[in-house]
Tab-separated table of C-alpha atoms and ligand atoms in Angstrom:
chain	number	residue	atom	x	y	z
A	7	UNK	CA	0.000	0.000	0.000
A	8	UNK	CA	1.436	3.367	-1.011
A	9	UNK	CA	-0.042	6.543	0.376
A	10	UNK	CA	0.949	10.179	0.550
A	11	UNK	CA	2.107	11.389	3.945
A	12	UNK	CA	2.091	15.167	4.354
A	13	UNK	CA	3.593	17.356	7.039
A	14	UNK	CA	2.353	20.893	7.431
A	15	UNK	CA	5.172	23.010	8.789
A	16	UNK	CA	3.934	25.224	11.600
A	17	UNK	CA	6.665	27.797	11.281
A	18	UNK	CA	6.254	28.183	7.550
A	19	UNK	CA	2.575	28.737	6.881
A	20	UNK	CA	1.304	27.306	3.637
A	21	UNK	CA	4.341	25.076	3.202
A	22	UNK	CA	3.481	21.431	2.905
A	23	UNK	CA	6.063	18.644	2.708
A	24	UNK	CA	4.830	15.459	1.184
A	25	UNK	CA	6.531	12.101	0.833
A	26	UNK	CA	5.112	9.174	-1.005
A	27	UNK	CA	5.566	5.995	1.006
A	28	UNK	CA	3.661	3.273	2.731
A	29	UNK	CA	2.091	5.064	5.634
A	30	UNK	CA	4.101	4.253	8.679
A	31	UNK	CA	3.766	5.157	12.312
A	32	UNK	CA	6.985	6.069	14.069
A	33	UNK	CA	7.637	5.263	17.707
A	34	UNK	CA	10.632	7.166	19.043
A	35	UNK	CA	12.095	5.374	22.065
A	36	UNK	CA	12.824	8.744	23.694
A	37	UNK	CA	9.079	9.379	23.862
A	38	UNK	CA	8.832	6.160	25.881
A	39	UNK	CA	11.389	7.451	28.390
A	40	UNK	CA	14.672	6.193	26.923
A	41	UNK	CA	17.645	8.422	27.813
A	42	UNK	CA	20.553	8.896	25.421
A	43	UNK	CA	23.005	9.372	28.300
A	44	UNK	CA	24.516	5.872	28.373
A	45	UNK	CA	23.811	5.460	32.102
A	46	UNK	CA	20.023	5.393	32.534
A	47	UNK	CA	18.583	1.921	32.035
A	48	UNK	CA	16.348	2.235	28.957
A	49	UNK	CA	15.302	-1.422	28.698
A	50	UNK	CA	11.663	-0.806	29.659
A	51	UNK	CA	11.335	2.079	27.206
A	52	UNK	CA	12.547	-0.077	24.326
A	53	UNK	CA	10.155	-2.852	25.314
A	54	UNK	CA	7.242	-0.386	25.500
A	55	UNK	CA	8.091	1.004	22.051
A	56	UNK	CA	8.152	-2.592	20.793
A	57	UNK	CA	4.749	-3.352	22.335
A	58	UNK	CA	3.233	-0.322	20.622
A	59	UNK	CA	4.758	-1.162	17.238
A	60	UNK	CA	3.661	-4.761	17.634
A	61	UNK	CA	0.094	-3.778	18.496
A	62	UNK	CA	-0.193	-1.474	15.488
A	63	UNK	CA	-1.934	-2.768	12.386
A	64	UNK	CA	0.017	-0.296	10.232
A	65	UNK	CA	3.688	-0.658	9.308
A	66	UNK	CA	5.636	0.765	12.238
A	67	UNK	CA	9.097	2.181	12.750
A	68	UNK	CA	10.839	2.154	16.097
A	69	UNK	CA	13.329	5.001	15.977
A	70	UNK	CA	16.412	5.203	18.170
A	71	UNK	CA	17.961	8.687	17.848
A	72	UNK	CA	21.717	9.299	18.084
A	73	UNK	CA	23.247	8.848	21.539
A	74	UNK	CA	24.093	5.987	23.876
A	75	UNK	CA	21.361	3.866	25.445
A	76	UNK	CA	22.037	1.477	28.294
A	77	UNK	CA	20.062	-1.744	27.941
A	78	UNK	CA	19.949	-4.885	30.075
A	79	UNK	CA	18.685	-8.180	28.644
A	80	UNK	CA	15.597	-7.571	26.530
A	81	UNK	CA	13.315	-10.095	24.856
A	82	UNK	CA	11.120	-8.822	22.046
A	83	UNK	CA	8.209	-11.218	21.545
A	84	UNK	CA	6.324	-11.426	18.287
A	85	UNK	CA	3.667	-14.076	19.040
A	86	UNK	CA	0.843	-11.653	19.563
A	87	UNK	CA	1.930	-8.951	17.132
A	88	UNK	CA	-0.708	-7.592	14.789
A	89	UNK	CA	2.154	-6.228	12.719
A	90	UNK	CA	4.356	-8.012	10.219
A	91	UNK	CA	6.226	-4.911	9.041
A	92	UNK	CA	8.236	-3.507	11.917
A	93	UNK	CA	11.358	-1.487	11.209
A	94	UNK	CA	13.919	-0.549	13.833
A	95	UNK	CA	15.984	2.380	12.682
A	96	UNK	CA	18.915	2.783	15.035
A	97	UNK	CA	20.943	5.975	14.734
A	98	UNK	CA	22.514	5.497	18.164
A	99	UNK	CA	24.576	2.989	20.127
A	100	UNK	CA	23.085	0.419	22.477
A	101	UNK	CA	25.422	-0.434	25.336
A	102	UNK	CA	25.342	-3.395	27.693
A	103	UNK	CA	25.658	-2.854	31.457
A	104	UNK	CA	29.205	-2.384	32.751
A	105	UNK	CA	28.677	-5.331	35.148
A	106	UNK	CA	29.026	-8.292	32.751
A	107	UNK	CA	27.042	-10.637	34.966
A	108	UNK	CA	23.787	-8.699	34.389
A	109	UNK	CA	23.371	-10.016	30.837
A	110	UNK	CA	25.997	-12.752	31.179
A	111	UNK	CA	23.651	-14.949	33.219
A	112	UNK	CA	20.820	-14.629	30.705
A	113	UNK	CA	22.156	-16.274	27.578
A	114	UNK	CA	21.076	-13.367	25.391
A	115	UNK	CA	21.368	-9.621	25.487
A	116	UNK	CA	18.839	-8.637	22.783
A	117	UNK	CA	16.579	-11.459	21.582
A	118	UNK	CA	13.672	-11.566	19.161
A	119	UNK	CA	11.325	-14.541	19.483
A	120	UNK	CA	8.597	-15.618	17.018
A	121	UNK	CA	8.717	-12.408	14.997
A	122	UNK	CA	7.464	-12.201	11.402
A	123	UNK	CA	8.629	-9.252	9.303
A	124	UNK	CA	11.290	-7.245	11.117
A	125	UNK	CA	13.965	-5.025	9.576
A	126	UNK	CA	16.759	-3.508	11.632
A	127	UNK	CA	18.747	-0.724	9.976
A	128	UNK	CA	21.966	0.732	11.338
A	129	UNK	CA	22.994	0.860	14.952
A	130	UNK	CA	25.996	-0.052	17.009
A	131	UNK	CA	25.604	-2.774	19.644
A	132	UNK	CA	28.363	-2.644	22.222
A	133	UNK	CA	28.308	-5.871	24.247
A	134	UNK	CA	31.201	-4.708	26.499
A	135	UNK	CA	32.522	-8.254	26.662
A	136	UNK	CA	36.113	-7.498	27.646
A	137	UNK	CA	35.448	-7.902	31.383
A	138	UNK	CA	33.937	-11.341	30.929
A	139	UNK	CA	36.751	-12.452	28.591
A	140	UNK	CA	39.269	-11.397	31.257
A	141	UNK	CA	37.321	-13.319	33.902
A	142	UNK	CA	37.386	-16.441	31.719
A	143	UNK	CA	41.105	-16.031	31.013
A	144	UNK	CA	41.835	-15.775	34.746
A	145	UNK	CA	40.352	-19.227	35.386
A	146	UNK	CA	37.867	-17.859	37.941
A	147	UNK	CA	34.272	-19.045	37.767
A	148	UNK	CA	32.377	-16.704	35.462
A	149	UNK	CA	28.940	-16.530	33.892
A	150	UNK	CA	28.728	-18.239	30.488
A	151	UNK	CA	28.006	-14.969	28.728
A	152	UNK	CA	25.337	-13.609	26.422
A	153	UNK	CA	24.759	-13.607	22.680
A	154	UNK	CA	24.470	-9.979	21.593
A	155	UNK	CA	21.624	-10.294	19.060
A	156	UNK	CA	19.522	-13.436	18.655
A	157	UNK	CA	16.545	-14.373	16.503
A	158	UNK	CA	14.519	-17.452	17.424
A	159	UNK	CA	11.704	-19.070	15.431
A	160	UNK	CA	11.261	-15.971	13.311
A	161	UNK	CA	10.598	-15.231	9.647
A	162	UNK	CA	11.352	-12.515	7.130
A	163	UNK	CA	14.137	-10.754	8.970
A	164	UNK	CA	16.480	-8.100	7.576
A	165	UNK	CA	19.479	-6.758	9.452
A	166	UNK	CA	21.344	-4.125	7.476
A	167	UNK	CA	24.240	-1.822	8.281
A	168	UNK	CA	24.559	-2.887	11.886
A	169	UNK	CA	27.820	-2.970	13.880
A	170	UNK	CA	28.340	-5.401	16.749
A	171	UNK	CA	31.298	-4.818	19.051
A	172	UNK	CA	32.855	-7.004	21.730
A	173	UNK	CA	30.068	-9.471	22.324
A	174	UNK	CA	30.384	-11.569	25.489
A	175	UNK	CA	29.776	-14.762	23.462
A	176	UNK	CA	28.322	-15.145	19.937
A	177	UNK	CA	27.605	-11.809	18.249
A	178	UNK	CA	24.534	-13.034	16.375
A	179	UNK	CA	22.455	-16.208	16.451
A	180	UNK	CA	19.771	-17.153	13.922
A	181	UNK	CA	17.924	-20.206	15.272
A	182	UNK	CA	14.817	-21.854	13.861
A	183	UNK	CA	14.319	-19.048	11.345
A	184	UNK	CA	13.157	-18.848	7.730
A	185	UNK	CA	14.211	-16.156	5.307
A	186	UNK	CA	16.715	-13.795	6.875
A	187	UNK	CA	18.979	-11.332	5.083
A	188	UNK	CA	21.976	-10.077	7.024
A	189	UNK	CA	23.968	-7.499	5.109
A	190	UNK	CA	26.481	-4.714	5.491
A	191	UNK	CA	27.415	-5.894	8.962
A	192	UNK	CA	30.581	-5.133	10.905
A	193	UNK	CA	31.280	-7.645	13.632
A	194	UNK	CA	34.369	-7.022	15.714
A	195	UNK	CA	36.028	-8.555	18.774
A	196	UNK	CA	39.653	-9.232	19.644
A	197	UNK	CA	41.362	-12.254	18.098
A	198	UNK	CA	41.930	-13.758	21.554
A	199	UNK	CA	38.357	-13.372	22.839
A	200	UNK	CA	36.731	-16.726	23.694
A	201	UNK	CA	33.646	-18.020	21.788
A	202	UNK	CA	32.880	-14.691	20.166
A	203	UNK	CA	31.633	-16.293	16.908
A	204	UNK	CA	30.377	-13.760	14.396
A	205	UNK	CA	27.115	-15.366	13.236
A	206	UNK	CA	25.834	-18.770	14.321
A	207	UNK	CA	23.072	-20.379	12.259
A	208	UNK	CA	21.021	-23.339	13.404
A	209	UNK	CA	17.823	-25.054	12.215
A	210	UNK	CA	17.318	-22.254	9.721
A	211	UNK	CA	16.580	-21.971	6.028
A	212	UNK	CA	16.951	-19.193	3.466
A	213	UNK	CA	19.520	-17.154	5.355
A	214	UNK	CA	21.909	-14.911	3.424
A	215	UNK	CA	24.943	-13.080	4.780
A	216	UNK	CA	26.221	-10.446	2.368
A	217	UNK	CA	28.808	-7.678	2.109
A	218	UNK	CA	30.077	-7.906	5.661
A	219	UNK	CA	33.270	-7.780	7.676
A	220	UNK	CA	33.728	-10.223	10.532
A	221	UNK	CA	36.789	-10.197	12.782
A	222	UNK	CA	36.504	-12.124	16.046
A	223	UNK	CA	38.116	-14.729	18.312
A	224	UNK	CA	36.105	-17.680	16.946
A	225	UNK	CA	34.274	-18.710	13.748
A	226	UNK	CA	33.289	-15.829	11.458
A	227	UNK	CA	30.215	-17.873	10.574
A	228	UNK	CA	29.297	-21.203	12.155
A	229	UNK	CA	26.675	-23.377	10.529
A	230	UNK	CA	25.171	-25.802	13.027
A	231	UNK	CA	22.728	-28.685	12.527
A	232	UNK	CA	19.554	-28.372	10.481
A	233	UNK	CA	20.447	-25.558	8.086
A	234	UNK	CA	19.555	-25.396	4.402
A	235	UNK	CA	19.556	-22.944	1.502
A	236	UNK	CA	22.218	-20.604	2.884
A	237	UNK	CA	24.042	-17.990	0.832
A	238	UNK	CA	27.186	-16.252	2.084
A	239	UNK	CA	28.790	-13.772	-0.321
A	240	UNK	CA	31.353	-11.018	-0.224
A	241	UNK	CA	32.519	-11.382	3.352
A	242	UNK	CA	35.909	-10.383	4.743
A	243	UNK	CA	36.766	-12.877	7.500
A	244	UNK	CA	39.669	-12.564	9.927
A	245	UNK	CA	41.045	-12.734	12.404
A	246	UNK	CA	38.973	-15.689	13.540
A	247	UNK	CA	38.461	-19.385	12.940
A	248	UNK	CA	37.018	-19.111	9.418
A	249	UNK	CA	33.664	-20.285	8.098
A	250	UNK	CA	32.651	-23.609	9.606
A	251	UNK	CA	29.956	-26.117	8.899
A	252	UNK	CA	29.751	-27.774	12.297
A	253	UNK	CA	30.418	-28.973	14.752
A	254	UNK	CA	27.966	-31.635	13.644
A	255	UNK	CA	27.123	-35.141	14.701
A	256	UNK	CA	27.110	-34.850	18.467
A	257	UNK	CA	23.578	-36.236	18.661
A	258	UNK	CA	22.502	-39.621	17.379
A	259	UNK	CA	19.380	-38.065	15.813
A	260	UNK	CA	20.452	-34.814	14.225
A	261	UNK	CA	19.189	-32.916	11.162
A	262	UNK	CA	21.664	-32.360	8.336
A	263	UNK	CA	23.038	-29.372	6.457
A	264	UNK	CA	22.365	-28.901	2.756
A	265	UNK	CA	22.572	-26.430	-0.103
A	266	UNK	CA	25.105	-23.927	1.218
A	267	UNK	CA	26.968	-21.478	-1.030
A	268	UNK	CA	30.000	-19.570	0.228
A	269	UNK	CA	31.420	-17.292	-2.452
A	270	UNK	CA	33.780	-14.352	-2.819
A	271	UNK	CA	35.116	-14.511	0.708
A	272	UNK	CA	38.587	-13.394	1.805
A	273	UNK	CA	40.185	-15.074	4.793
A	274	UNK	CA	43.075	-13.193	6.396
A	275	UNK	CA	45.229	-14.778	9.081
A	276	UNK	CA	42.472	-17.131	10.153
A	277	UNK	CA	42.822	-20.538	11.804
A	278	UNK	CA	40.713	-22.108	9.035
A	279	UNK	CA	39.349	-21.066	5.692
A	280	UNK	CA	36.370	-23.256	4.837
A	281	UNK	CA	35.935	-26.079	7.327
A	282	UNK	CA	33.511	-28.940	7.836
A	283	UNK	CA	33.855	-30.476	11.286
A	284	UNK	CA	32.112	-33.400	12.928
A	285	UNK	CA	32.510	-35.254	16.190
A	286	UNK	CA	33.811	-38.811	16.044
A	287	UNK	CA	30.650	-40.577	17.173
A	288	UNK	CA	27.489	-42.118	15.744
A	289	UNK	CA	24.914	-39.766	14.217
A	290	UNK	CA	22.205	-39.576	11.562
A	291	UNK	CA	23.442	-36.156	10.352
A	292	UNK	CA	24.716	-35.339	6.860
A	293	UNK	CA	26.285	-32.531	4.832
A	294	UNK	CA	25.488	-32.266	1.127
A	295	UNK	CA	25.302	-29.832	-1.755
A	296	UNK	CA	27.973	-27.373	-0.634
A	297	UNK	CA	29.724	-24.893	-2.947
A	298	UNK	CA	32.842	-22.987	-1.889
A	299	UNK	CA	33.694	-20.608	-4.725
A	300	UNK	CA	36.016	-17.667	-5.488
A	301	UNK	CA	37.863	-17.630	-2.190
A	302	UNK	CA	41.107	-15.870	-1.326
A	303	UNK	CA	43.277	-17.224	1.484
A	304	UNK	CA	45.937	-15.019	3.059
A	305	UNK	CA	48.184	-16.868	5.482
A	306	UNK	CA	45.461	-19.264	6.658
A	307	UNK	CA	46.439	-22.235	8.844
A	308	UNK	CA	43.972	-24.735	7.315
A	309	UNK	CA	42.584	-23.174	4.131
A	310	UNK	CA	40.542	-26.223	3.054
A	311	UNK	CA	39.649	-28.772	5.718
A	312	UNK	CA	37.167	-31.521	6.487
A	313	UNK	CA	37.761	-32.828	9.992
A	314	UNK	CA	35.615	-35.765	11.058
A	315	UNK	CA	37.698	-36.325	14.166
A	316	UNK	CA	37.052	-32.880	15.553
A	317	UNK	CA	38.662	-32.325	18.899
A	318	UNK	CA	39.196	-28.722	19.940
A	319	UNK	CA	42.083	-28.035	22.318
A	320	UNK	CA	42.789	-31.795	22.323
A	321	UNK	CA	40.227	-32.101	25.105
A	322	UNK	CA	38.154	-35.104	26.107
A	323	UNK	CA	36.592	-35.820	22.722
A	324	UNK	CA	34.751	-38.866	21.436
A	325	UNK	CA	37.075	-41.211	19.544
A	326	UNK	CA	34.580	-43.435	17.751
A	327	UNK	CA	33.717	-43.119	14.070
A	328	UNK	CA	31.698	-40.164	12.798
A	329	UNK	CA	28.286	-41.086	11.425
A	330	UNK	CA	27.987	-37.822	9.486
A	331	UNK	CA	27.745	-38.478	5.733
A	332	UNK	CA	29.483	-35.802	3.678
A	333	UNK	CA	28.858	-35.619	-0.077
A	334	UNK	CA	28.765	-33.212	-3.026
A	335	UNK	CA	31.172	-30.595	-1.761
A	336	UNK	CA	32.725	-28.410	-4.483
A	337	UNK	CA	35.793	-26.213	-4.050
A	338	UNK	CA	36.134	-23.903	-7.041
A	339	UNK	CA	38.632	-21.129	-7.734
A	340	UNK	CA	40.426	-20.942	-4.410
A	341	UNK	CA	43.758	-19.134	-4.303
A	342	UNK	CA	46.303	-17.829	-1.851
A	343	UNK	CA	48.658	-18.811	0.901
A	344	UNK	CA	48.589	-21.425	3.625
A	345	UNK	CA	50.332	-20.768	6.946
A	346	UNK	CA	51.040	-24.513	7.302
A	347	UNK	CA	52.343	-27.023	4.793
A	348	UNK	CA	49.103	-29.033	4.685
A	349	UNK	CA	46.897	-26.662	2.704
A	350	UNK	CA	44.177	-29.176	1.847
A	351	UNK	CA	43.087	-31.744	4.406
A	352	UNK	CA	40.237	-34.241	4.144
A	353	UNK	CA	40.069	-36.428	7.242
A	354	UNK	CA	36.814	-38.303	6.635
A	355	UNK	CA	34.865	-41.007	8.395
A	356	UNK	CA	36.085	-44.569	7.931
A	357	UNK	CA	32.506	-45.812	8.018
A	358	UNK	CA	31.074	-43.131	5.693
A	359	UNK	CA	33.854	-41.837	3.422
A	360	UNK	CA	33.360	-38.352	1.968
A	361	UNK	CA	32.050	-38.711	-1.571
A	362	UNK	CA	31.791	-36.564	-4.689
A	363	UNK	CA	34.295	-33.997	-3.425
A	364	UNK	CA	35.280	-31.736	-6.346
A	365	UNK	CA	38.390	-29.594	-6.554
A	366	UNK	CA	38.566	-27.178	-9.470
A	367	UNK	CA	41.155	-24.425	-9.971
A	368	UNK	CA	42.571	-24.529	-6.487
A	369	UNK	CA	46.079	-23.124	-6.062
A	370	UNK	CA	47.400	-22.771	-2.530
A	371	UNK	CA	51.035	-22.141	-1.740
A	372	UNK	CA	53.157	-22.466	1.402
A	373	UNK	CA	56.138	-20.177	1.886
A	374	UNK	CA	58.947	-21.380	-0.364
A	375	UNK	CA	58.141	-25.070	-0.043
A	376	UNK	CA	55.418	-26.933	-1.883
A	377	UNK	CA	52.099	-27.134	-0.041
A	378	UNK	CA	50.678	-30.625	0.414
A	379	UNK	CA	47.240	-32.220	0.396
A	380	UNK	CA	46.236	-34.993	2.775
A	381	UNK	CA	43.277	-37.322	2.260
A	382	UNK	CA	41.807	-40.066	4.380
A	383	UNK	CA	38.612	-41.826	3.268
A	384	UNK	CA	37.801	-39.149	0.692
A	385	UNK	CA	36.662	-39.700	-2.893
A	386	UNK	CA	35.975	-37.308	-5.727
A	387	UNK	CA	37.467	-35.573	-8.734
A	388	UNK	CA	39.826	-32.747	-9.601
A	389	UNK	CA	39.765	-30.529	-12.666
A	390	UNK	CA	41.629	-27.497	-13.949
A	391	UNK	CA	44.788	-26.510	-12.135
A	392	UNK	CA	44.889	-28.012	-8.664
A	393	UNK	CA	47.924	-27.357	-6.463
A	394	UNK	CA	48.814	-29.000	-4.205
A	395	UNK	CA	47.861	-31.837	-6.502
A	396	UNK	CA	44.793	-33.621	-5.313
A	397	UNK	CA	44.884	-36.720	-3.172
A	398	UNK	CA	41.312	-37.764	-3.902
B	14	LIG	C1	19.583	-23.443	-2.653
B	14	LIG	O1	19.597	-22.261	-1.895
B	14	LIG	C2	19.391	-21.080	-2.639
B	14	LIG	C3	19.452	-19.915	-1.669
B	14	LIG	O2	20.659	-19.884	-1.022
B	14	LIG	C4	18.080	-21.124	-3.357
B	14	LIG	O3	17.949	-19.970	-4.166
B	14	LIG	C5	17.989	-22.358	-4.204
B	14	LIG	O4	16.701	-22.461	-4.768
B	14	LIG	C6	18.254	-23.602	-3.348
B	14	LIG	N1	18.282	-24.775	-4.208
B	14	LIG	C7	17.492	-25.815	-3.987
B	14	LIG	C8	17.652	-26.951	-4.926
B	14	LIG	O5	16.688	-25.839	-3.073
B	15	LIG	C1	50.008	-20.901	-8.091
B	15	LIG	O1	50.122	-19.640	-7.478
B	15	LIG	C2	51.460	-19.205	-7.314
B	15	LIG	C3	51.452	-17.948	-6.489
B	15	LIG	O2	50.526	-17.032	-7.008
B	15	LIG	C4	52.096	-19.009	-8.680
B	15	LIG	O3	53.431	-18.596	-8.544
B	15	LIG	C5	52.044	-20.351	-9.398
B	15	LIG	O4	52.530	-20.177	-10.715
B	15	LIG	C6	50.630	-20.889	-9.455
B	15	LIG	N1	50.680	-22.235	-9.963
B	15	LIG	C7	50.309	-22.525	-11.185
B	15	LIG	C8	50.607	-23.916	-11.607
B	15	LIG	O5	49.729	-21.708	-11.906
C-alpha cells in the first residue's frame, strides 16, 4: 500500500512537505522514556516502544535517535503482534551494562522470538565483553556470557548496516528461522576473545549473509545442525576461525546441512578457511550440496579442511567413528597462501567416506616449499589446475 504522507510546517505557513511511502507510524524510544546518556537503564522504554509497534496494524518504525542507550537483557516477543512490518531504525549505540554478569547470566542480550517481518537498519551494539573475557582467562568461575543479538523461530528478517562490538559470546544467532537477510554488517572482537563467533546459524533456512566484515576470536560464521539454503557472499573474514559447517554429529538423531553457497570470501590470518567439522561418534546427520567458490586465502592455517575427528584443544573428545555423511562438496577457484604445509586436508569417516568432493582451480602455496594435500577416506574428482595436486 502506497499513500501520501504530508507534514504541514507550523513555522512556515502554507508550506506542505509530502513524501510518497507506505504510511508508517513512528515510535521514538525517547518518547517512551529512553535516555541517550549511556547510564540510565532504557530497557523498559525499548520494550514499550516494541509493544506499541507490535500492536499497530500499520507498518511501524521504532526510531532510536543518536546517543548511547544502556540496555539490560531484553526479549522482544512477536507471538501476539498484529504487525508483520516492523522497522527498527537505530541511529545510536546500544550499550550493555558495565557489570558483565547482568546479561551474562541470561544467555542473550537482545533477543527476538517468534517475529514475522522485522527489519533492523543501522545501529551499534556494544556488548562490552572485555570484562567477561578477562574473567574467563583468569580461570575464575564466570557466567557463560550472552549472545548480543539473537533471533529465534522468526521469519522474514532483515538486518542491514549494523555494527556489533565485543560481544560476550556469539555476536549473532539465527535459530529456527526462515528467510533472513543479514547485510552490510561489521562484527568485531579481539582475536583472543573466547567463543565470540560472528554469526551462528542453526535449524534455519533461506539465510543470506552479504557484504560484511567479521573479525573475532572464533568462527566468522558457524553453521550448526539443520540448516539449508544458505548464501554467504562477499565477506571479509579474519582474524577468527574461518567459516565452519559444524560442529555436527554430536547427537545420534540430528538434522543435516544442505545447499550452502560460500562465495567471494577473503580469509586473512584465520585458523581455518572453509571447514567442515564433525565429532567422532554415531549420528544420523549429513552434509550435502555445498559450494565454496572464489575464495582468497591469506596466510590461513587450514585453508581447506574436512575434519571428522574434531577435537578442539585436544580435550576429552569422542574417539569413535563419525556417522555424518558428507557428499557433493565443491571447491572452485580458491587461491592464496597457507600458513602450514598441509593446505588441503580431508580427514573423513572410515565408516562413511566423503564422496563426490570436487576440486577445481585450487592453487594454494606455502612459503617457499610446496604445499601438500592430505586425504583419508575421501573420494571425488579434480579438474583445472589443482595445487597442491589432489589426493582424492
Ligand atoms: C539453494 O539455496 C538457494 C538460496 O541460497 C536457493 O535460491 C535455491 O533455490 C536452493 N536450491 C534448492 C535446490 O533448493
Ligand atoms: C600458483 O600460485 C602461485 C602464487 O601465485 C604461482 O606462482 C604459481 O605459478 C601458481 N601455480 C600454477 C601452476 O599456476
